[in-house]
Amino acid sequence: MTHEEISNLRLASQKLHKTNAYSPEEIVRHLGAIQAQDYAMAKWAIGSRCDATEKEIEEAINSGKIIRTHILRPTWHLVAAEDIYWMLDLSGPQVKRIILAETKKYGCDEKEFDKINSAIEKILAGNNHLTREEIIKELNVKTFSGDYKLSPVLIMMYAELDGLVCNGKMKGKKMTYALLEERVPKPKNKLTKEEALAKLAQLYFESRGPATASDFSHWSGFSATICKSVINTISLQLNSFAIDNQQYWFGKNYSNPDNFRESIHFLAAFDEYLISYKNRESSILLEHQAKAFTKNGIFKPSIVENGKVIGTWKRTIKKDHVKIETDFFNQTEMNKKQLLFEGIKSFENYLETKIFIE
């Protein structure tokens, strides 16, 4: 297996190899969780993998089929409604520990957050969808330890990780919060931690493989020791191979690399195609990585040709069209650019508006 074959297999496992007739929620369910601090780009991460328009994806989120919340790591993700509870049960405690490590220094511990959550529950009860600013105004949260004031971001993040709230319906361009149980009924049965870890690992390698234990640890937020252990428990359900003393794991059902066609993709900022892995050499050359993402984790929208990132792009929304600007890593002839620009046609269909490329 070569690094080129790894990148091609990842295109297939991530549902990027060809246009899919899946619904938005099916794409999210397949990937398990899609990083979503950039909300507009997170929607395009779904749209680039299926035929849905932005409006259709927005409706799936507004209706609660897809949930936007903090999960796995201390950042936003989109998660299928049916997966929200077991993923929260599994990853919520470890992210809450990160928050509490900071707030306990100022006298805000679990008991204080429990009081705040009780107040939030009363504010949102009865399908009341409110913005963060509206909730914080009603809470009137006190100041801790002198001048330290508890961040509204941490307040709402902790409530999400506790399984109390998630995204509500959009209010114009502003996100709202709603009670999770009013959006998604709680399942009758709960997974054990071991069952949930095995399910998460299986989901990861089937939707993102070939990948290493280190990649899984990076994506899931769990330690390398835990990740290696859980891989051992599901190893018979996966395929594997070794390159440069690294073991790569992937699902049993996979496409043959020999069948891959030429492909161009204009991927979202923070797309799972790059962000899911600790080592990204198979998808982007080392000398180009600083042009595609920063050391502090800001990922630009990327242009991918046959599994390799060859440049970045950005979009500017105008009144009656969208302007696309491209930045290729290497000098590219105009006739080659015209072929590459074919990859942005799906974005035009997704937005349902005209696109002009500069």
PDB file of N, CA, C and O in Angstrom, residues 25 28-29 59-67 79-82 183-184:
ATOM      1  N   GLU A  25     -28.445  13.817   6.944  1.00  0.00           N
ATOM      2  CA  GLU A  25     -28.266  13.104   8.214  1.00  0.00           C
ATOM      3  C   GLU A  25     -27.544  11.770   8.033  1.00  0.00           C
ATOM      4  O   GLU A  25     -26.829  11.302   8.939  1.00  0.00           O
ATOM      5  N   VAL A  28     -23.815  12.591   7.988  1.00  0.00           N
ATOM      6  CA  VAL A  28     -23.332  12.870   9.340  1.00  0.00           C
ATOM      7  C   VAL A  28     -23.254  11.581  10.144  1.00  0.00           C
ATOM      8  O   VAL A  28     -22.293  11.350  10.883  1.00  0.00           O
ATOM      9  N   ARG A  29     -24.247  10.716  10.002  1.00  0.00           N
ATOM     10  CA  ARG A  29     -24.249   9.439  10.720  1.00  0.00           C
ATOM     11  C   ARG A  29     -23.053   8.588  10.301  1.00  0.00           C
ATOM     12  O   ARG A  29     -22.414   7.944  11.131  1.00  0.00           O
ATOM     13  N   GLU A  59     -32.336  22.734   7.012  1.00  0.00           N
ATOM     14  CA  GLU A  59     -33.599  22.194   7.514  1.00  0.00           C
ATOM     15  C   GLU A  59     -33.365  20.957   8.375  1.00  0.00           C
ATOM     16  O   GLU A  59     -34.023  20.763   9.394  1.00  0.00           O
ATOM     17  N   ALA A  60     -32.416  20.101   7.962  1.00  0.00           N
ATOM     18  CA  ALA A  60     -32.101  18.909   8.753  1.00  0.00           C
ATOM     19  C   ALA A  60     -31.561  19.292  10.127  1.00  0.00           C
ATOM     20  O   ALA A  60     -31.825  18.613  11.129  1.00  0.00           O
ATOM     21  N   ILE A  61     -30.812  20.391  10.190  1.00  0.00           N
ATOM     22  CA  ILE A  61     -30.276  20.867  11.473  1.00  0.00           C
ATOM     23  C   ILE A  61     -31.372  21.523  12.299  1.00  0.00           C
ATOM     24  O   ILE A  61     -31.511  21.271  13.498  1.00  0.00           O
ATOM     25  N   ASN A  62     -32.183  22.373  11.661  1.00  0.00           N
ATOM     26  CA  ASN A  62     -33.271  23.051  12.369  1.00  0.00           C
ATOM     27  C   ASN A  62     -34.305  22.072  12.921  1.00  0.00           C
ATOM     28  O   ASN A  62     -34.885  22.291  13.983  1.00  0.00           O
ATOM     29  N   SER A  63     -34.523  20.971  12.194  1.00  0.00           N
ATOM     30  CA  SER A  63     -35.532  19.998  12.605  1.00  0.00           C
ATOM     31  C   SER A  63     -35.036  19.048  13.683  1.00  0.00           C
ATOM     32  O   SER A  63     -35.812  18.265  14.235  1.00  0.00           O
ATOM     33  N   GLY A  64     -33.731  19.066  13.974  1.00  0.00           N
ATOM     34  CA  GLY A  64     -33.179  18.200  15.008  1.00  0.00           C
ATOM     35  C   GLY A  64     -32.723  16.840  14.508  1.00  0.00           C
ATOM     36  O   GLY A  64     -32.341  15.990  15.312  1.00  0.00           O
ATOM     37  N   LYS A  65     -32.734  16.618  13.180  1.00  0.00           N
ATOM     38  CA  LYS A  65     -32.187  15.367  12.648  1.00  0.00           C
ATOM     39  C   LYS A  65     -30.667  15.356  12.792  1.00  0.00           C
ATOM     40  O   LYS A  65     -30.045  14.303  12.948  1.00  0.00           O
ATOM     41  N   ILE A  66     -30.078  16.547  12.702  1.00  0.00           N
ATOM     42  CA  ILE A  66     -28.649  16.734  12.937  1.00  0.00           C
ATOM     43  C   ILE A  66     -28.511  17.718  14.091  1.00  0.00           C
ATOM     44  O   ILE A  66     -29.196  18.748  14.119  1.00  0.00           O
ATOM     45  N   ILE A  67     -27.644  17.400  15.033  1.00  0.00           N
ATOM     46  CA  ILE A  67     -27.450  18.233  16.220  1.00  0.00           C
ATOM     47  C   ILE A  67     -26.078  18.906  16.155  1.00  0.00           C
ATOM     48  O   ILE A  67     -25.084  18.266  15.808  1.00  0.00           O
ATOM     49  N   VAL A  79     -23.586  16.171  14.774  1.00  0.00           N
ATOM     50  CA  VAL A  79     -23.762  14.758  15.107  1.00  0.00           C
ATOM     51  C   VAL A  79     -25.180  14.346  14.738  1.00  0.00           C
ATOM     52  O   VAL A  79     -26.126  15.137  14.898  1.00  0.00           O
ATOM     53  N   ALA A  80     -25.356  13.133  14.245  1.00  0.00           N
ATOM     54  CA  ALA A  80     -26.699  12.620  13.972  1.00  0.00           C
ATOM     55  C   ALA A  80     -27.457  12.468  15.289  1.00  0.00           C
ATOM     56  O   ALA A  80     -26.879  12.070  16.305  1.00  0.00           O
ATOM     57  N   ALA A  81     -28.748  12.787  15.264  1.00  0.00           N
ATOM     58  CA  ALA A  81     -29.560  12.757  16.487  1.00  0.00           C
ATOM     59  C   ALA A  81     -29.467  11.412  17.203  1.00  0.00           C
ATOM     60  O   ALA A  81     -29.381  11.348  18.431  1.00  0.00           O
ATOM     61  N   GLU A  82     -29.447  10.333  16.449  1.00  0.00           N
ATOM     62  CA  GLU A  82     -29.451   9.002  17.070  1.00  0.00           C
ATOM     63  C   GLU A  82     -28.128   8.672  17.779  1.00  0.00           C
ATOM     64  O   GLU A  82     -28.071   7.733  18.581  1.00  0.00           O
ATOM     65  N   ARG A 183     -35.575  18.092  21.978  1.00  0.00           N
ATOM     66  CA  ARG A 183     -35.226  17.945  20.559  1.00  0.00           C
ATOM     67  C   ARG A 183     -35.080  16.478  20.168  1.00  0.00           C
ATOM     68  O   ARG A 183     -35.519  16.053  19.095  1.00  0.00           O
ATOM     69  N   VAL A 184     -34.434  15.706  21.061  1.00  0.00           N
ATOM     70  CA  VAL A 184     -34.155  14.292  20.787  1.00  0.00           C
ATOM     71  C   VAL A 184     -34.501  13.481  22.034  1.00  0.00           C
ATOM     72  O   VAL A 184     -33.855  13.645  23.068  1.00  0.00           O
TER      73      VAL A 184
END
